[in-house]
Amino acid sequence: MKCFPCQFSNAVKSAQSSTSALMSVSVFEQADIISTVEFNHSGELLATGDKGGRVVIFQQEQENKTQSHSRGEYNVYSTFQSHEPEFDYLKSLEIEEKINKIRWLPQKNAAQFLLSTNDKTIKLWKISERDKRPEGYNLKEEDGRYRDPTTVTTLRVPVFRPMDLMVEASPRRIFANAHTYHINSISINSDYETYLSADDLRINLWHLEITDRSFSIFCVALCGVAALYCSEFNSGVFCAGKIPAYLSKCLRYSFAVFEEPEDPSNRSFFSEIISSISDVKFSHSGRYMMTRDYLSVKIWDLNMENRPVETYQVHEYLRSKLCSLYENDCIFDKFECCWNGSDSIVMTGSYNNFFRMFDRNTKRDVTLEASRENNKPRTVLKPRKVCASGKRKKDEISVDSLDFNKKILHTAWHPKENIIAVATTNNLYIFQDKMN
Amino acid sequence: TRKQGDEELLVYEDTMFVRGLKRKCFDGEEDIEGTLAGIKAIPSYNLQRQSLLDMSLVKLQLCHMLVEPNLCRSVLIANTVRQIQEEMTQDGTWQMINMQSTGQASVDRLVSTDILCRSSREQAEGKHVPGYSTFSKDFEGDQAQDSSETMSTASSVQALRNLQSNVWEMENPQENKGNFQKSLDQIFETLENKSPNSVEDLFSEVDNSYYDLDTMLTGMMSNTKMGHCDGLEPFPSPTTTTSSSNCKSDLNELDHIVEILVES
């Protein structure tokens, strides 16, 4: 893993001068396409899953007292193979080992636990540290061979001696065979004993201790459940789907449908596809919900179902290109979104390795780029601009020269600090706020 | 190990399908290889719509891959097909019988779409379809030569007819239309009328009728009867090894077609 600590200027000019203005970055090149990024509850650990079924965990260095201007950087902490490719003999189909989601459990003891899932199987992993080992056995040599008992003349008490830190990951539970379709999201309930897993048609409720059965909550033609959540603030299960019409016919439980009436002037053959929700995230306050569809991010007040309270256009210039994007399948890309710790800024990815931030208070937004070429060490992180039509100004990028292979689907924001993790295809960028 | 797509995806100059407006050809004009008489015709809305329909059908066909297809994507594409079909029905362009265009030109157009719709059995037998190598030319020719609404309608209608006749090998064209329509209706009806099943059903159902949704629309169905779509269960799986092996062998050909379509 290569790590390039850099310092950049933050392009999000906040109205408040007290917020920091600089961001430093680390870049980690990964062996495979990154498929999910998730901070743990404290933000000290950052987990990524990739297409090869691997999980890489980064740990934040403890803050250096002498370097008070920057927070600790992230370094690789542990790497393990979470899922292997499988073959379903019944259907004659491969099951991809790609990690779709990772969710951390809150830390209860020295070990860390996370759930990782591919299309079919969810696994509970325990990550524990070992930095001591016992030495001085009576009956064993240091290399493990047994000593001849007759040669033992004295007894000694084995002592623990420090060793190089070893981080071990071991699978503790395997939850399998409960999903016919691809698992697209998992969510740990606030009791921290049960969790939900969802594919396109079904939501299952599991207990973390029980692997041989789960309860099916819904069996609906939702198609594209993006996220589900069981929050201490809101009782019930929230799930986002594609077609509210189907939702209303099939749900047995009382529900609320958050749906904005369609704008008839924007109607096209692609309206349904682009209104399909690709991610749902609840605010830390529990009062708001953010949905990401293909072209926009919408913030909903959970008490108001008929329309969002805020809408932010991510890349409206793509609206005229929908046919091409349908042709090359980009229209089906599932972008994620995230809140910052104080729920004042939301962030989501776009194409050309761009990602966007929207400040809900100031209503300002910025487009930034995650790329090695443009982010040299100690250079200013420039805001980017896409020119939709007409004359292109200097430094602007025209829509036609956007690289649609370079997409930022996965982003994550540290739960407490202004540290963000942005995944391009193979690279993980960590941007930090530089304290003044 | 990862493969990184090196090529930059071309983004075409195109616009949203707005009804009634004529737009520039959304396909790259650089591929016209002398099939035009120097005239770059602007494809009509109907033609663009037809292309979208064709594209959607190819995508559904390609859903049969080594890895299990994405349900959400399949449904979204199928819904797009349905929207087009509904609009074409309202337009009156969804008529099979009387819109007969004759002549060599239309045959070429038929051939070009025929590739997409050949049944897997035919492809497995290695049937040579005349004009396959000139597929892209025909496609371009299709767009370029049509100058009238009637002509384009006829071609789209013929293409759809062809699609059905390959799927079901029906002789009566009227029946074709009705059956195709019926199948589409059945598909979408069953998608809407899902009823929650009990937990035991979770693991007991082995049903390949969902995949029939794709095959129905794209004509890759080999032995199943037409209309075998009642009671779509939410647990689809292609259990017949023949169909999956055919799919795999078709993949190269379909890749080729998609390459042409997407021009990447």
PDB file of N, CA and C in Angstrom, chain A residues 13-83:
ATOM      1  N   LYS A  13     -15.831  26.673   0.947  1.00  0.00           N
ATOM      2  CA  LYS A  13     -15.650  27.887   1.743  1.00  0.00           C
ATOM      3  C   LYS A  13     -16.868  28.059   2.623  1.00  0.00           C
ATOM      4  N   SER A  14     -16.706  27.791   3.843  1.00  0.00           N
ATOM      5  CA  SER A  14     -17.834  27.915   4.734  1.00  0.00           C
ATOM      6  C   SER A  14     -17.949  29.348   5.217  1.00  0.00           C
ATOM      7  N   ALA A  15     -19.184  29.706   5.543  1.00  0.00           N
ATOM      8  CA  ALA A  15     -19.389  31.069   6.023  1.00  0.00           C
ATOM      9  C   ALA A  15     -18.723  31.279   7.374  1.00  0.00           C
ATOM     10  N   GLN A  16     -18.580  30.169   8.092  1.00  0.00           N
ATOM     11  CA  GLN A  16     -17.978  30.311   9.415  1.00  0.00           C
ATOM     12  C   GLN A  16     -16.475  30.192   9.303  1.00  0.00           C
ATOM     13  N   SER A  17     -15.781  31.176   9.764  1.00  0.00           N
ATOM     14  CA  SER A  17     -14.332  31.157   9.615  1.00  0.00           C
ATOM     15  C   SER A  17     -13.676  30.193  10.578  1.00  0.00           C
ATOM     16  N   SER A  18     -14.419  29.739  11.549  1.00  0.00           N
ATOM     17  CA  SER A  18     -13.784  28.863  12.518  1.00  0.00           C
ATOM     18  C   SER A  18     -13.552  27.463  11.962  1.00  0.00           C
ATOM     19  N   THR A  19     -14.298  27.106  10.951  1.00  0.00           N
ATOM     20  CA  THR A  19     -14.074  25.768  10.410  1.00  0.00           C
ATOM     21  C   THR A  19     -12.781  25.756   9.615  1.00  0.00           C
ATOM     22  N   SER A  20     -12.145  24.641   9.621  1.00  0.00           N
ATOM     23  CA  SER A  20     -10.833  24.553   9.005  1.00  0.00           C
ATOM     24  C   SER A  20     -10.931  24.598   7.489  1.00  0.00           C
ATOM     25  N   ALA A  21      -9.864  24.951   6.869  1.00  0.00           N
ATOM     26  CA  ALA A  21      -9.917  25.195   5.438  1.00  0.00           C
ATOM     27  C   ALA A  21      -9.049  24.246   4.632  1.00  0.00           C
ATOM     28  N   LEU A  22      -8.204  23.499   5.270  1.00  0.00           N
ATOM     29  CA  LEU A  22      -7.290  22.667   4.503  1.00  0.00           C
ATOM     30  C   LEU A  22      -7.607  21.195   4.679  1.00  0.00           C
ATOM     31  N   MET A  23      -7.286  20.443   3.650  1.00  0.00           N
ATOM     32  CA  MET A  23      -7.485  19.005   3.769  1.00  0.00           C
ATOM     33  C   MET A  23      -6.226  18.276   3.331  1.00  0.00           C
ATOM     34  N   SER A  24      -5.814  17.345   4.093  1.00  0.00           N
ATOM     35  CA  SER A  24      -4.687  16.518   3.673  1.00  0.00           C
ATOM     36  C   SER A  24      -5.221  15.159   3.249  1.00  0.00           C
ATOM     37  N   VAL A  25      -4.408  14.433   2.548  1.00  0.00           N
ATOM     38  CA  VAL A  25      -4.944  13.202   1.979  1.00  0.00           C
ATOM     39  C   VAL A  25      -3.944  12.078   2.041  1.00  0.00           C
ATOM     40  N   SER A  26      -4.473  10.897   2.148  1.00  0.00           N
ATOM     41  CA  SER A  26      -3.692   9.691   1.911  1.00  0.00           C
ATOM     42  C   SER A  26      -4.346   8.968   0.749  1.00  0.00           C
ATOM     43  N   VAL A  27      -3.531   8.278   0.007  1.00  0.00           N
ATOM     44  CA  VAL A  27      -4.075   7.499  -1.100  1.00  0.00           C
ATOM     45  C   VAL A  27      -3.575   6.076  -0.969  1.00  0.00           C
ATOM     46  N   PHE A  28      -4.490   5.160  -1.039  1.00  0.00           N
ATOM     47  CA  PHE A  28      -4.116   3.759  -0.965  1.00  0.00           C
ATOM     48  C   PHE A  28      -4.550   3.082  -2.258  1.00  0.00           C
ATOM     49  N   GLU A  29      -3.597   2.481  -2.900  1.00  0.00           N
ATOM     50  CA  GLU A  29      -3.936   1.764  -4.115  1.00  0.00           C
ATOM     51  C   GLU A  29      -4.264   0.324  -3.749  1.00  0.00           C
ATOM     52  N   GLN A  30      -5.417  -0.122  -4.138  1.00  0.00           N
ATOM     53  CA  GLN A  30      -5.833  -1.458  -3.752  1.00  0.00           C
ATOM     54  C   GLN A  30      -5.732  -2.405  -4.934  1.00  0.00           C
ATOM     55  N   ALA A  31      -5.679  -3.663  -4.595  1.00  0.00           N
ATOM     56  CA  ALA A  31      -5.454  -4.668  -5.631  1.00  0.00           C
ATOM     57  C   ALA A  31      -6.694  -4.901  -6.477  1.00  0.00           C
ATOM     58  N   ASP A  32      -7.833  -4.552  -5.959  1.00  0.00           N
ATOM     59  CA  ASP A  32      -9.056  -4.867  -6.674  1.00  0.00           C
ATOM     60  C   ASP A  32     -10.018  -3.692  -6.562  1.00  0.00           C
ATOM     61  N   ILE A  33     -11.084  -3.773  -7.307  1.00  0.00           N
ATOM     62  CA  ILE A  33     -12.059  -2.686  -7.306  1.00  0.00           C
ATOM     63  C   ILE A  33     -12.720  -2.597  -5.932  1.00  0.00           C
ATOM     64  N   ILE A  34     -12.727  -1.388  -5.380  1.00  0.00           N
ATOM     65  CA  ILE A  34     -13.323  -1.192  -4.060  1.00  0.00           C
ATOM     66  C   ILE A  34     -14.835  -1.201  -4.201  1.00  0.00           C
ATOM     67  N   SER A  35     -15.484  -1.961  -3.352  1.00  0.00           N
ATOM     68  CA  SER A  35     -16.937  -2.070  -3.486  1.00  0.00           C
ATOM     69  C   SER A  35     -17.701  -1.530  -2.286  1.00  0.00           C
ATOM     70  N   THR A  36     -17.032  -1.238  -1.195  1.00  0.00           N
ATOM     71  CA  THR A  36     -17.726  -0.630  -0.067  1.00  0.00           C
ATOM     72  C   THR A  36     -16.705   0.005   0.877  1.00  0.00           C
ATOM     73  N   VAL A  37     -17.140   1.065   1.556  1.00  0.00           N
ATOM     74  CA  VAL A  37     -16.270   1.795   2.484  1.00  0.00           C
ATOM     75  C   VAL A  37     -17.094   2.123   3.717  1.00  0.00           C
ATOM     76  N   GLU A  38     -16.540   1.889   4.883  1.00  0.00           N
ATOM     77  CA  GLU A  38     -17.337   2.133   6.094  1.00  0.00           C
ATOM     78  C   GLU A  38     -16.436   2.447   7.286  1.00  0.00           C
ATOM     79  N   PHE A  39     -16.720   3.568   7.939  1.00  0.00           N
ATOM     80  CA  PHE A  39     -16.040   3.893   9.197  1.00  0.00           C
ATOM     81  C   PHE A  39     -16.722   3.126  10.332  1.00  0.00           C
ATOM     82  N   ASN A  40     -15.959   2.842  11.386  1.00  0.00           N
ATOM     83  CA  ASN A  40     -16.625   2.247  12.542  1.00  0.00           C
ATOM     84  C   ASN A  40     -17.217   3.364  13.408  1.00  0.00           C
ATOM     85  N   HIS A  41     -17.773   3.000  14.545  1.00  0.00           N
ATOM     86  CA  HIS A  41     -18.541   3.980  15.309  1.00  0.00           C
ATOM     87  C   HIS A  41     -17.691   5.102  15.879  1.00  0.00           C
ATOM     88  N   SER A  42     -16.440   4.800  16.169  1.00  0.00           N
ATOM     89  CA  SER A  42     -15.586   5.853  16.714  1.00  0.00           C
ATOM     90  C   SER A  42     -14.847   6.583  15.610  1.00  0.00           C
ATOM     91  N   GLY A  43     -14.800   5.987  14.444  1.00  0.00           N
ATOM     92  CA  GLY A  43     -14.052   6.590  13.350  1.00  0.00           C
ATOM     93  C   GLY A  43     -12.596   6.210  13.340  1.00  0.00           C
ATOM     94  N   GLU A  44     -12.188   5.448  14.335  1.00  0.00           N
ATOM     95  CA  GLU A  44     -10.776   5.081  14.408  1.00  0.00           C
ATOM     96  C   GLU A  44     -10.431   4.065  13.319  1.00  0.00           C
ATOM     97  N   LEU A  45     -11.409   3.255  12.956  1.00  0.00           N
ATOM     98  CA  LEU A  45     -11.159   2.228  11.963  1.00  0.00           C
ATOM     99  C   LEU A  45     -11.980   2.489  10.712  1.00  0.00           C
ATOM    100  N   LEU A  46     -11.401   2.188   9.581  1.00  0.00           N
ATOM    101  CA  LEU A  46     -12.077   2.365   8.302  1.00  0.00           C
ATOM    102  C   LEU A  46     -11.931   1.047   7.551  1.00  0.00           C
ATOM    103  N   ALA A  47     -13.048   0.468   7.176  1.00  0.00           N
ATOM    104  CA  ALA A  47     -13.005  -0.817   6.478  1.00  0.00           C
ATOM    105  C   ALA A  47     -13.387  -0.625   5.018  1.00  0.00           C
ATOM    106  N   THR A  48     -12.676  -1.299   4.143  1.00  0.00           N
ATOM    107  CA  THR A  48     -13.076  -1.330   2.738  1.00  0.00           C
ATOM    108  C   THR A  48     -13.246  -2.782   2.326  1.00  0.00           C
ATOM    109  N   GLY A  49     -14.215  -3.001   1.450  1.00  0.00           N
ATOM    110  CA  GLY A  49     -14.387  -4.328   0.861  1.00  0.00           C
ATOM    111  C   GLY A  49     -14.132  -4.194  -0.620  1.00  0.00           C
ATOM    112  N   ASP A  50     -13.660  -5.255  -1.231  1.00  0.00           N
ATOM    113  CA  ASP A  50     -13.390  -5.143  -2.661  1.00  0.00           C
ATOM    114  C   ASP A  50     -14.015  -6.292  -3.437  1.00  0.00           C
ATOM    115  N   LYS A  51     -13.810  -6.212  -4.738  1.00  0.00           N
ATOM    116  CA  LYS A  51     -14.463  -7.158  -5.643  1.00  0.00           C
ATOM    117  C   LYS A  51     -13.886  -8.558  -5.481  1.00  0.00           C
ATOM    118  N   GLY A  52     -12.693  -8.643  -4.948  1.00  0.00           N
ATOM    119  CA  GLY A  52     -12.070  -9.945  -4.767  1.00  0.00           C
ATOM    120  C   GLY A  52     -12.418 -10.598  -3.452  1.00  0.00           C
ATOM    121  N   GLY A  53     -13.368 -10.014  -2.722  1.00  0.00           N
ATOM    122  CA  GLY A  53     -13.785 -10.630  -1.474  1.00  0.00           C
ATOM    123  C   GLY A  53     -12.902 -10.302  -0.291  1.00  0.00           C
ATOM    124  N   ARG A  54     -12.006  -9.341  -0.491  1.00  0.00           N
ATOM    125  CA  ARG A  54     -11.098  -8.994   0.610  1.00  0.00           C
ATOM    126  C   ARG A  54     -11.635  -7.820   1.415  1.00  0.00           C
ATOM    127  N   VAL A  55     -11.279  -7.822   2.680  1.00  0.00           N
ATOM    128  CA  VAL A  55     -11.569  -6.673   3.528  1.00  0.00           C
ATOM    129  C   VAL A  55     -10.234  -6.094   3.972  1.00  0.00           C
ATOM    130  N   VAL A  56     -10.091  -4.804   3.814  1.00  0.00           N
ATOM    131  CA  VAL A  56      -8.887  -4.114   4.297  1.00  0.00           C
ATOM    132  C   VAL A  56      -9.345  -3.106   5.329  1.00  0.00           C
ATOM    133  N   ILE A  57      -8.724  -3.160   6.485  1.00  0.00           N
ATOM    134  CA  ILE A  57      -9.088  -2.237   7.563  1.00  0.00           C
ATOM    135  C   ILE A  57      -7.930  -1.284   7.795  1.00  0.00           C
ATOM    136  N   PHE A  58      -8.240  -0.016   7.862  1.00  0.00           N
ATOM    137  CA  PHE A  58      -7.249   1.025   8.161  1.00  0.00           C
ATOM    138  C   PHE A  58      -7.504   1.538   9.570  1.00  0.00           C
ATOM    139  N   GLN A  59      -6.413   1.897  10.229  1.00  0.00           N
ATOM    140  CA  GLN A  59      -6.560   2.423  11.576  1.00  0.00           C
ATOM    141  C   GLN A  59      -5.951   3.813  11.638  1.00  0.00           C
ATOM    142  N   GLN A  60      -6.616   4.662  12.356  1.00  0.00           N
ATOM    143  CA  GLN A  60      -6.110   6.020  12.486  1.00  0.00           C
ATOM    144  C   GLN A  60      -5.019   6.040  13.545  1.00  0.00           C
ATOM    145  N   GLU A  61      -3.935   6.705  13.209  1.00  0.00           N
ATOM    146  CA  GLU A  61      -2.870   6.854  14.197  1.00  0.00           C
ATOM    147  C   GLU A  61      -3.361   7.697  15.346  1.00  0.00           C
ATOM    148  N   GLN A  62      -2.812   7.427  16.502  1.00  0.00           N
ATOM    149  CA  GLN A  62      -3.148   8.286  17.629  1.00  0.00           C
ATOM    150  C   GLN A  62      -2.627   9.673  17.345  1.00  0.00           C
ATOM    151  N   GLU A  63      -3.361  10.666  17.768  1.00  0.00           N
ATOM    152  CA  GLU A  63      -2.973  12.042  17.459  1.00  0.00           C
ATOM    153  C   GLU A  63      -1.617  12.342  18.037  1.00  0.00           C
ATOM    154  N   ASN A  64      -0.846  12.948  17.197  1.00  0.00           N
ATOM    155  CA  ASN A  64       0.488  13.327  17.607  1.00  0.00           C
ATOM    156  C   ASN A  64       0.423  14.687  18.292  1.00  0.00           C
ATOM    157  N   LYS A  65       0.893  14.719  19.505  1.00  0.00           N
ATOM    158  CA  LYS A  65       0.758  15.968  20.257  1.00  0.00           C
ATOM    159  C   LYS A  65       1.580  17.086  19.632  1.00  0.00           C
ATOM    160  N   THR A  66       2.700  16.720  19.046  1.00  0.00           N
ATOM    161  CA  THR A  66       3.532  17.777  18.479  1.00  0.00           C
ATOM    162  C   THR A  66       2.937  18.318  17.189  1.00  0.00           C
ATOM    163  N   GLN A  67       2.207  17.450  16.491  1.00  0.00           N
ATOM    164  CA  GLN A  67       1.629  17.894  15.234  1.00  0.00           C
ATOM    165  C   GLN A  67       0.161  18.199  15.441  1.00  0.00           C
ATOM    166  N   SER A  68      -0.090  19.260  16.132  1.00  0.00           N
ATOM    167  CA  SER A  68      -1.478  19.538  16.468  1.00  0.00           C
ATOM    168  C   SER A  68      -2.281  20.027  15.273  1.00  0.00           C
ATOM    169  N   HIS A  69      -1.605  20.302  14.192  1.00  0.00           N
ATOM    170  CA  HIS A  69      -2.348  20.847  13.060  1.00  0.00           C
ATOM    171  C   HIS A  69      -2.962  19.773  12.184  1.00  0.00           C
ATOM    172  N   SER A  70      -2.617  18.548  12.441  1.00  0.00           N
ATOM    173  CA  SER A  70      -3.248  17.513  11.612  1.00  0.00           C
ATOM    174  C   SER A  70      -3.646  16.335  12.472  1.00  0.00           C
ATOM    175  N   ARG A  71      -4.693  15.725  12.064  1.00  0.00           N
ATOM    176  CA  ARG A  71      -5.156  14.551  12.775  1.00  0.00           C
ATOM    177  C   ARG A  71      -4.349  13.338  12.345  1.00  0.00           C
ATOM    178  N   GLY A  72      -4.515  12.286  13.105  1.00  0.00           N
ATOM    179  CA  GLY A  72      -3.767  11.085  12.793  1.00  0.00           C
ATOM    180  C   GLY A  72      -4.115  10.551  11.414  1.00  0.00           C
ATOM    181  N   GLU A  73      -3.119   9.997  10.780  1.00  0.00           N
ATOM    182  CA  GLU A  73      -3.360   9.425   9.462  1.00  0.00           C
ATOM    183  C   GLU A  73      -3.771   7.978   9.585  1.00  0.00           C
ATOM    184  N   TYR A  74      -4.319   7.496   8.499  1.00  0.00           N
ATOM    185  CA  TYR A  74      -4.788   6.119   8.467  1.00  0.00           C
ATOM    186  C   TYR A  74      -3.737   5.226   7.828  1.00  0.00           C
ATOM    187  N   ASN A  75      -3.504   4.115   8.471  1.00  0.00           N
ATOM    188  CA  ASN A  75      -2.591   3.123   7.916  1.00  0.00           C
ATOM    189  C   ASN A  75      -3.262   1.766   7.922  1.00  0.00           C
ATOM    190  N   VAL A  76      -2.745   0.892   7.097  1.00  0.00           N
ATOM    191  CA  VAL A  76      -3.343  -0.437   7.007  1.00  0.00           C
ATOM    192  C   VAL A  76      -3.206  -1.143   8.346  1.00  0.00           C
ATOM    193  N   TYR A  77      -4.282  -1.701   8.787  1.00  0.00           N
ATOM    194  CA  TYR A  77      -4.327  -2.345  10.101  1.00  0.00           C
ATOM    195  C   TYR A  77      -4.467  -3.856   9.933  1.00  0.00           C
ATOM    196  N   SER A  78      -5.337  -4.255   9.032  1.00  0.00           N
ATOM    197  CA  SER A  78      -5.566  -5.684   8.853  1.00  0.00           C
ATOM    198  C   SER A  78      -6.127  -5.933   7.467  1.00  0.00           C
ATOM    199  N   THR A  79      -5.759  -7.064   6.910  1.00  0.00           N
ATOM    200  CA  THR A  79      -6.304  -7.479   5.615  1.00  0.00           C
ATOM    201  C   THR A  79      -6.687  -8.946   5.721  1.00  0.00           C
ATOM    202  N   PHE A  80      -7.866  -9.262   5.283  1.00  0.00           N
ATOM    203  CA  PHE A  80      -8.234 -10.680   5.294  1.00  0.00           C
ATOM    204  C   PHE A  80      -9.220 -10.976   4.180  1.00  0.00           C
ATOM    205  N   GLN A  81      -9.258 -12.229   3.833  1.00  0.00           N
ATOM    206  CA  GLN A  81     -10.174 -12.688   2.790  1.00  0.00           C
ATOM    207  C   GLN A  81     -11.500 -13.027   3.450  1.00  0.00           C
ATOM    208  N   SER A  82     -12.499 -12.215   3.145  1.00  0.00           N
ATOM    209  CA  SER A  82     -13.775 -12.443   3.805  1.00  0.00           C
ATOM    210  C   SER A  82     -14.619 -13.491   3.073  1.00  0.00           C
ATOM    211  N   HIS A  83     -14.719 -13.330   1.772  1.00  0.00           N
ATOM    212  CA  HIS A  83     -15.573 -14.233   1.001  1.00  0.00           C
ATOM    213  C   HIS A  83     -14.792 -14.808  -0.168  1.00  0.00           C
TER     214      HIS A  83
END
